Short mmCIF file of C-alpha atoms and ligand atoms in Angstrom, two decimals:
data_model
loop_
_atom_site.label_atom_id
_atom_site.label_comp_id
_atom_site.label_asym_id
_atom_site.label_seq_id
_atom_site.Cartn_x
_atom_site.Cartn_y
_atom_site.Cartn_z
CA MET Y 835 15.89 -18.33 -0.33
CA LYS Y 836 15.35 -21.87 -2.40
CA LEU Y 837 12.29 -22.43 -4.52
CA ASP Y 838 11.01 -26.05 -5.47
CA GLN Y 839 8.29 -27.95 -6.18
CA HIS Y 840 6.89 -26.80 -2.69
CA THR Y 841 7.50 -22.72 -2.54
CA ALA Y 842 4.12 -21.11 -1.92
CA LEU Y 843 2.93 -18.25 -3.94
CA TYR Y 844 2.02 -14.72 -2.94
CA GLY Y 845 1.80 -12.03 -4.72
CA VAL Y 846 0.36 -7.96 -4.96
CA ILE Y 847 -2.23 -6.53 -7.40
CA GLY Y 848 -1.97 -3.13 -8.89
CA ASN Y 849 -2.13 -1.05 -11.85
CA PRO Y 850 0.76 0.39 -11.93
CA VAL Y 851 2.61 -1.95 -9.59
CA ARG Y 852 6.09 -1.95 -10.90
CA HIS Y 853 7.27 0.60 -8.24
CA SER Y 854 6.15 -1.17 -5.73
CA LEU Y 855 7.69 -2.14 -2.22
CA SER Y 856 5.50 -4.67 -1.18
CA PRO Y 857 7.72 -7.85 -2.33
CA THR Y 858 10.97 -6.18 -1.12
CA LEU Y 859 8.95 -6.14 2.62
CA HIS Y 860 7.19 -9.65 1.99
CA ASN Y 861 10.03 -11.26 0.57
CA ALA Y 862 12.47 -10.46 3.17
CA ALA Y 863 9.29 -11.83 5.77
CA PHE Y 864 9.41 -15.20 4.27
CA SER Y 865 13.14 -15.19 3.94
CA ALA Y 866 13.52 -14.18 7.49
CA THR Y 867 11.21 -16.68 8.95
CA GLY Y 868 12.31 -19.31 6.67
CA ILE Y 869 9.09 -19.90 5.21
CA ASN Y 870 9.07 -21.27 1.13
CA ALA Y 871 7.61 -19.26 -0.68
CA VAL Y 872 8.02 -16.28 -3.10
CA TYR Y 873 6.01 -13.13 -3.78
CA LEU Y 874 5.73 -11.02 -6.94
CA ALA Y 875 4.02 -8.60 -8.64
CA PHE Y 876 0.74 -8.59 -10.75
CA GLU Y 877 -0.60 -6.04 -12.88
CA PRO Y 878 -3.94 -8.08 -13.76
CA SER Y 879 -6.17 -6.32 -16.86
CA ASP Y 880 -9.14 -8.29 -15.43
CA MET Y 881 -10.63 -8.83 -12.11
CA ALA Y 882 -12.61 -12.11 -12.95
CA SER Y 883 -9.51 -13.85 -14.79
CA TRP Y 884 -6.68 -12.55 -12.06
CA VAL Y 885 -9.23 -14.15 -8.89
CA GLY Y 886 -10.03 -17.33 -11.17
CA ALA Y 887 -6.09 -17.19 -11.53
CA MET Y 888 -5.83 -17.57 -7.79
CA ARG Y 889 -7.38 -20.09 -7.24
CA THR Y 890 -6.50 -22.13 -10.47
CA LEU Y 891 -2.75 -21.40 -9.13
CA ASP Y 892 -3.72 -21.49 -5.53
CA ILE Y 893 -1.93 -18.37 -4.82
CA LYS Y 894 -2.55 -18.40 -1.01
CA GLY Y 895 -2.11 -14.33 -0.62
CA ALA Y 896 -2.93 -11.11 -2.38
CA SER Y 897 -2.08 -7.53 -1.19
CA VAL Y 898 -4.17 -5.27 -3.30
CA THR Y 899 -3.51 -1.96 -3.96
CA ILE Y 900 -4.31 1.19 -6.58
CA PRO Y 901 -6.94 0.78 -8.15
CA PHE Y 902 -8.32 -2.79 -7.40
CA LYS Y 903 -8.96 -2.36 -3.94
CA THR Y 904 -12.61 -1.73 -3.79
CA SER Y 905 -13.11 -3.78 -7.44
CA VAL Y 906 -12.04 -6.97 -6.12
CA ILE Y 907 -14.78 -7.21 -4.05
CA PRO Y 908 -17.56 -8.80 -6.03
CA TYR Y 909 -15.30 -11.19 -6.42
CA LEU Y 910 -14.73 -12.47 -2.81
CA SER Y 911 -16.16 -15.01 -0.75
CA GLU Y 912 -16.36 -13.29 2.43
CA MET Y 913 -15.28 -9.78 3.58
CA ALA Y 914 -13.39 -9.28 7.56
CA PRO Y 915 -16.16 -7.44 9.68
CA LEU Y 916 -12.97 -3.98 9.64
CA ALA Y 917 -12.90 -4.06 5.82
CA ARG Y 918 -16.27 -4.44 4.77
CA ARG Y 919 -16.83 -1.25 7.54
CA ILE Y 920 -14.19 0.53 5.30
CA GLY Y 921 -15.71 -0.81 2.12
CA ALA Y 922 -11.95 -1.29 0.81
CA VAL Y 923 -9.72 -4.46 0.34
CA ASN Y 924 -5.76 -4.61 0.76
CA THR Y 925 -4.89 -8.25 1.65
CA ILE Y 926 -6.68 -11.84 -0.26
CA VAL Y 927 -5.93 -15.11 2.31
CA ASN Y 928 -7.04 -17.53 -0.24
CA THR Y 929 -8.04 -20.73 2.38
CA ASP Y 930 -8.54 -23.97 -0.15
CA GLY Y 931 -10.04 -21.49 -2.86
CA ARG Y 932 -12.10 -19.65 -0.27
CA LEU Y 933 -10.95 -15.67 -0.39
CA THR Y 934 -11.50 -13.48 2.28
CA GLY Y 935 -11.15 -9.52 1.93
CA TYR Y 936 -8.91 -7.85 4.95
CA ASN Y 937 -8.05 -4.45 5.30
CA THR Y 938 -4.91 -3.51 7.03
CA ASP Y 939 -4.17 -0.12 6.04
CA ALA Y 940 -6.10 1.40 8.81
CA ILE Y 941 -4.46 -0.51 11.67
CA GLY Y 942 -1.05 0.22 9.98
CA ALA Y 943 -1.67 4.02 9.86
CA LEU Y 944 -2.64 3.35 13.63
CA ARG Y 945 0.19 1.61 14.83
CA ALA Y 946 2.89 4.32 13.34
CA LEU Y 947 0.51 6.76 15.46
CA GLU Y 948 0.61 5.11 17.96
CA GLU Y 949 4.47 5.08 18.71
CA VAL Y 950 4.91 8.57 19.04
CA ILE Y 951 0.75 9.38 20.65
CA GLU Y 952 -1.92 8.27 23.13
CA VAL Y 953 -4.56 8.45 20.31
CA PRO Y 954 -7.82 8.10 22.08
CA GLY Y 955 -9.65 11.95 22.81
CA LYS Y 956 -7.07 13.58 20.35
CA ARG Y 957 -8.07 15.59 17.48
CA CYS Y 958 -7.16 14.90 13.76
CA ILE Y 959 -6.83 16.78 10.40
CA LEU Y 960 -7.24 14.13 7.89
CA VAL Y 961 -6.05 16.08 4.24
CA GLY Y 962 -7.63 13.76 1.52
CA ALA Y 963 -10.39 12.15 1.25
CA GLY Y 964 -9.86 8.86 -0.99
CA GLY Y 965 -9.55 5.34 0.32
CA ALA Y 966 -6.39 5.97 2.68
CA ALA Y 967 -8.48 8.66 4.45
CA ARG Y 968 -11.62 6.54 4.29
CA ALA Y 969 -9.76 3.44 6.31
CA ILE Y 970 -7.87 5.66 8.39
CA GLY Y 971 -10.65 7.93 9.48
CA LEU Y 972 -12.70 5.15 10.44
CA ILE Y 973 -10.30 3.56 12.44
CA LEU Y 974 -9.48 7.01 14.26
CA LYS Y 975 -13.30 7.65 15.01
CA GLU Y 976 -13.07 3.91 16.67
CA LYS Y 977 -10.86 5.07 18.71
CA GLY Y 978 -12.10 7.75 20.07
CA VAL Y 979 -10.57 10.59 17.51
CA ALA Y 980 -12.52 13.87 16.54
CA VAL Y 981 -11.76 13.87 13.26
CA SER Y 982 -11.85 16.76 10.36
CA ILE Y 983 -11.72 16.17 6.63
CA VAL Y 984 -9.74 18.49 4.31
CA ASN Y 985 -10.10 17.91 1.29
CA ARG Y 986 -10.28 19.21 -2.40
CA SER Y 987 -13.22 18.45 -3.60
CA ARG Y 988 -16.38 19.20 -1.53
CA ASP Y 989 -18.80 16.93 -2.56
CA THR Y 990 -16.41 13.88 -1.69
CA GLY Y 991 -14.76 15.41 1.68
CA GLU Y 992 -18.42 16.30 2.75
CA ARG Y 993 -19.78 12.91 1.95
CA LEU Y 994 -16.67 10.89 3.80
CA ALA Y 995 -17.07 13.47 6.86
CA ARG Y 996 -20.70 12.52 6.52
CA SER Y 997 -20.22 9.33 6.54
CA LEU Y 998 -17.74 8.91 9.50
CA GLY Y 999 -19.44 11.41 11.60
CA ALA Y 1000 -16.19 13.54 11.10
CA ARG Y 1001 -16.39 17.94 10.39
CA PHE Y 1002 -15.55 18.77 6.62
CA ILE Y 1003 -13.37 21.64 6.18
CA SER Y 1004 -12.64 22.56 2.54
CA LEU Y 1005 -8.76 23.41 1.87
CA GLU Y 1006 -9.32 27.24 1.63
CA ALA Y 1007 -10.90 27.02 5.26
CA VAL Y 1008 -7.87 24.69 6.13
CA ASP Y 1009 -6.24 27.26 8.55
CA ALA Y 1010 -9.40 26.77 11.02
CA ALA Y 1011 -8.76 23.39 11.55
CA GLU Y 1012 -7.44 22.40 14.99
CA GLY Y 1013 -5.70 19.40 15.80
CA ASP Y 1014 -3.34 17.42 18.20
CA ILE Y 1015 -2.58 14.96 14.69
CA LEU Y 1016 -2.36 16.06 10.80
CA ILE Y 1017 -2.23 13.20 8.65
CA GLN Y 1018 -1.88 13.85 4.64
CA THR Y 1019 -3.32 10.98 2.73
CA THR Y 1020 -3.25 13.03 -1.02
CA PRO Y 1021 -0.51 11.88 -3.49
CA VAL Y 1022 0.60 15.43 -3.58
CA GLY Y 1023 4.10 15.35 -2.24
CA MET Y 1024 5.10 12.59 -4.26
CA TRP Y 1025 8.29 12.08 -6.65
CA SER Y 1026 6.00 14.24 -9.40
CA HIS Y 1027 5.19 16.88 -6.89
CA VAL Y 1028 7.81 16.83 -5.06
CA ASP Y 1029 7.89 20.83 -3.74
CA GLN Y 1030 3.75 20.44 -3.36
CA CYS Y 1031 2.38 20.77 0.14
CA LEU Y 1032 -1.62 20.95 0.43
CA VAL Y 1033 -0.99 22.58 4.30
CA PRO Y 1034 0.08 25.74 4.91
CA GLU Y 1035 3.02 26.09 7.20
CA ARG Y 1036 0.91 28.18 9.73
CA VAL Y 1037 -1.32 25.16 10.62
CA LEU Y 1038 1.78 23.25 11.93
CA ARG Y 1039 2.09 24.30 15.59
CA GLN Y 1040 4.67 22.87 17.66
CA GLY Y 1041 4.10 19.33 19.67
CA MET Y 1042 1.57 18.32 16.44
CA VAL Y 1043 2.00 15.12 15.44
CA VAL Y 1044 2.01 15.46 11.48
CA MET Y 1045 2.07 12.39 8.97
CA ASP Y 1046 2.70 11.96 5.85
CA ILE Y 1047 1.62 8.67 4.47
CA VAL Y 1048 3.43 9.33 1.15
CA TYR Y 1049 7.06 7.51 1.34
CA ARG Y 1050 8.60 8.71 -1.97
CA PRO Y 1051 10.35 10.88 -1.17
CA LEU Y 1052 11.22 9.86 2.64
CA ALA Y 1053 11.17 13.85 3.60
CA THR Y 1054 7.92 15.56 2.09
CA ARG Y 1055 7.55 19.23 1.92
CA LEU Y 1056 4.93 18.87 4.42
CA LEU Y 1057 7.34 16.72 6.52
CA ARG Y 1058 10.14 19.30 6.13
CA MET Y 1059 8.04 22.32 7.36
CA ALA Y 1060 6.95 19.90 10.45
CA ARG Y 1061 9.98 19.17 11.55
CA ALA Y 1062 11.00 22.72 11.58
CA ARG Y 1063 8.18 23.85 12.95
CA GLY Y 1064 8.51 21.40 16.05
CA CYS Y 1065 6.36 18.94 15.01
CA THR Y 1066 6.84 15.16 15.34
CA ALA Y 1067 7.30 14.00 11.78
CA ILE Y 1068 6.53 10.43 10.47
CA SER Y 1069 6.63 9.13 6.96
CA GLY Y 1070 4.92 6.69 4.92
CA ILE Y 1071 7.37 4.02 6.04
CA PRO Y 1072 6.22 2.80 9.05
CA MET Y 1073 2.33 1.88 7.97
CA LEU Y 1074 4.13 0.86 4.90
CA VAL Y 1075 5.59 -1.75 7.08
CA TYR Y 1076 2.94 -2.01 10.03
CA GLN Y 1077 0.51 -3.09 7.11
CA ALA Y 1078 2.45 -5.44 5.55
CA ALA Y 1079 3.20 -6.97 8.69
CA GLU Y 1080 -0.74 -7.77 9.88
CA GLN Y 1081 -0.64 -9.31 6.01
CA PHE Y 1082 1.77 -11.39 7.06
CA ARG Y 1083 0.54 -12.33 9.89
CA LEU Y 1084 -3.10 -13.40 8.19
CA TRP Y 1085 -1.07 -15.21 5.64
CA THR Y 1086 1.51 -17.34 8.01
CA GLY Y 1087 -0.21 -17.05 11.51
CA ILE Y 1088 2.95 -16.42 12.55
CA ASP Y 1089 4.56 -12.79 14.26
CA PRO Y 1090 6.33 -10.84 11.70
CA PRO Y 1091 10.03 -10.13 11.87
CA LEU Y 1092 9.44 -6.70 12.15
CA SER Y 1093 13.41 -5.22 12.03
CA HIS Y 1094 14.14 -7.70 9.04
CA MET Y 1095 11.40 -5.97 7.20
CA ASN Y 1096 12.47 -2.15 8.14
CA LYS Y 1097 15.97 -2.60 7.28
CA ALA Y 1098 14.83 -3.96 3.53
CA ILE Y 1099 12.73 -1.25 3.03
CA LYS Y 1100 15.80 1.14 4.43
CA GLU Y 1101 17.95 -0.88 1.89
CA ALA Y 1102 15.73 -0.48 -0.88
CA LEU Y 1103 15.08 3.74 -0.30
CA LYS Y 1104 18.45 4.07 -0.11
CA GLN Y 1105 18.82 2.61 -3.57
CA ASP Y 1106 16.56 5.68 -4.42
CA ASP Y 1107 18.66 7.79 -3.31
CA LEU Y 1108 21.84 6.52 -5.45
CA HIS Y 1109 19.54 7.34 -8.37
P1 LIG U 2535 -7.98 7.65 -3.60
O1 LIG U 2535 -8.55 7.15 -3.28
O2 LIG U 2535 -6.90 8.40 -5.05
O3 LIG U 2535 -7.82 9.50 -2.99
C1 LIG U 2535 -6.94 10.49 -3.50
C2 LIG U 2535 -7.08 11.63 -2.86
O4 LIG U 2535 -5.91 12.77 -2.98
C3 LIG U 2535 -8.39 12.38 -2.94
O5 LIG U 2535 -8.90 12.78 -1.95
C4 LIG U 2535 -7.91 13.83 -3.55
O6 LIG U 2535 -8.57 14.74 -3.45
C5 LIG U 2535 -6.50 14.14 -3.55
N1 LIG U 2535 -5.87 14.42 -4.54
C6 LIG U 2535 -4.92 13.58 -5.33
N2 LIG U 2535 -4.28 14.56 -5.88
C7 LIG U 2535 -4.50 16.07 -5.58
C8 LIG U 2535 -4.36 17.15 -5.77
N3 LIG U 2535 -3.17 17.34 -6.79
N4 LIG U 2535 -4.31 18.44 -5.32
C9 LIG U 2535 -5.62 18.39 -4.07
N5 LIG U 2535 -5.80 16.53 -3.59
C10 LIG U 2535 -5.75 15.78 -4.42
O7 LIG U 2535 -6.11 7.34 -3.10
P2 LIG U 2535 -5.77 6.52 -1.75
O8 LIG U 2535 -5.74 5.07 -1.70
O9 LIG U 2535 -6.62 7.20 -0.73
O10 LIG U 2535 -4.08 6.77 -1.79
C11 LIG U 2535 -3.58 8.34 -1.04
C12 LIG U 2535 -2.01 7.91 -1.42
O11 LIG U 2535 -1.84 7.29 -0.23
C13 LIG U 2535 -1.23 7.34 -2.53
O12 LIG U 2535 0.15 8.12 -3.31
C14 LIG U 2535 -0.88 5.94 -2.21
O13 LIG U 2535 0.41 5.25 -2.22
C15 LIG U 2535 -0.66 6.38 -0.51
N6 LIG U 2535 -0.71 5.48 0.53
C16 LIG U 2535 0.09 4.75 1.32
C17 LIG U 2535 0.03 4.15 1.81
C18 LIG U 2535 1.13 3.78 2.84
O14 LIG U 2535 0.89 2.46 3.65
N7 LIG U 2535 2.45 4.72 3.32
C19 LIG U 2535 -1.30 3.24 1.92
C20 LIG U 2535 -2.27 3.25 1.34
C21 LIG U 2535 -2.07 4.43 0.46
P3 LIG U 2535 -10.14 14.61 -4.32
O15 LIG U 2535 -11.87 14.25 -3.86
O16 LIG U 2535 -10.19 16.71 -4.76
O17 LIG U 2535 -9.63 14.28 -5.86
#
């Protein structure tokens, strides 16, 4: 893509953010659709100045990741209803200086599940009680799923369960959890704890859908165990691609080029394997 005086600017804010796959996804999407735009990564130290810069430089849209998903909210002009209900923003749309916050994590996770299972009426064991768990738990409850929250810290887990109208189960009692779907939303299983898994193998029953939203590595210990137990395993990649695709739709108003985005992510992760 040729950059020139008309190139529109987009980016992701987070800290750390240099490992992010979002630039790969969005630059592939802009290039595939012939949109004259570029997507960069920013590690702002101060939210007020970042938001000011977004307006001053006319940065058209931003993805928001850890640790800014809630701290950015007071600086926005308005919140979309789902983002308000979740209480976290992962997307900003800048319309002539008016900044609107959205949350596409929830819809990204839902789309990933819907590829393999009819969601309404199912039971879901949600491991973790952080921002991602809250977004996923809320959309699943709204889709008629019976959610059980399993979390290391009882107070955080109970608080999320209460606010969602879900059941809380402690990590020690995870055997009592029953589900058609299990979603792992903690960082356990990522590169730094690659051999760890919070869920004992016996909880994974044949036919269960098991999604780990961690995507580096692609096959976490949980997903390897799930496949061996006859479950349908979903990595964190479909959620990542779908949440980015919804961001692209919000920013441009056009259908996201999903096949190009998937191809770009596969290429990038292949590079991971080589290192
Ligand atoms: P967060 O708000 O910091 O929540 C972290 C959760 O993980 C908390 O429930 C915490 O439990 C639990 N946890 C952390 N370390 C643990 C450990 N060693 N043992 C047991 N539990 C532990 O983070 P988040 O925003 O929800 O993100 C969580 C993960 O999801 C990150 O790895 C992120 O990269 C990934 N993610 C992926 C996608 C995607 O598109 N695939 C989208 C969003 C996020 P306590 O309450 O006990 O502290």
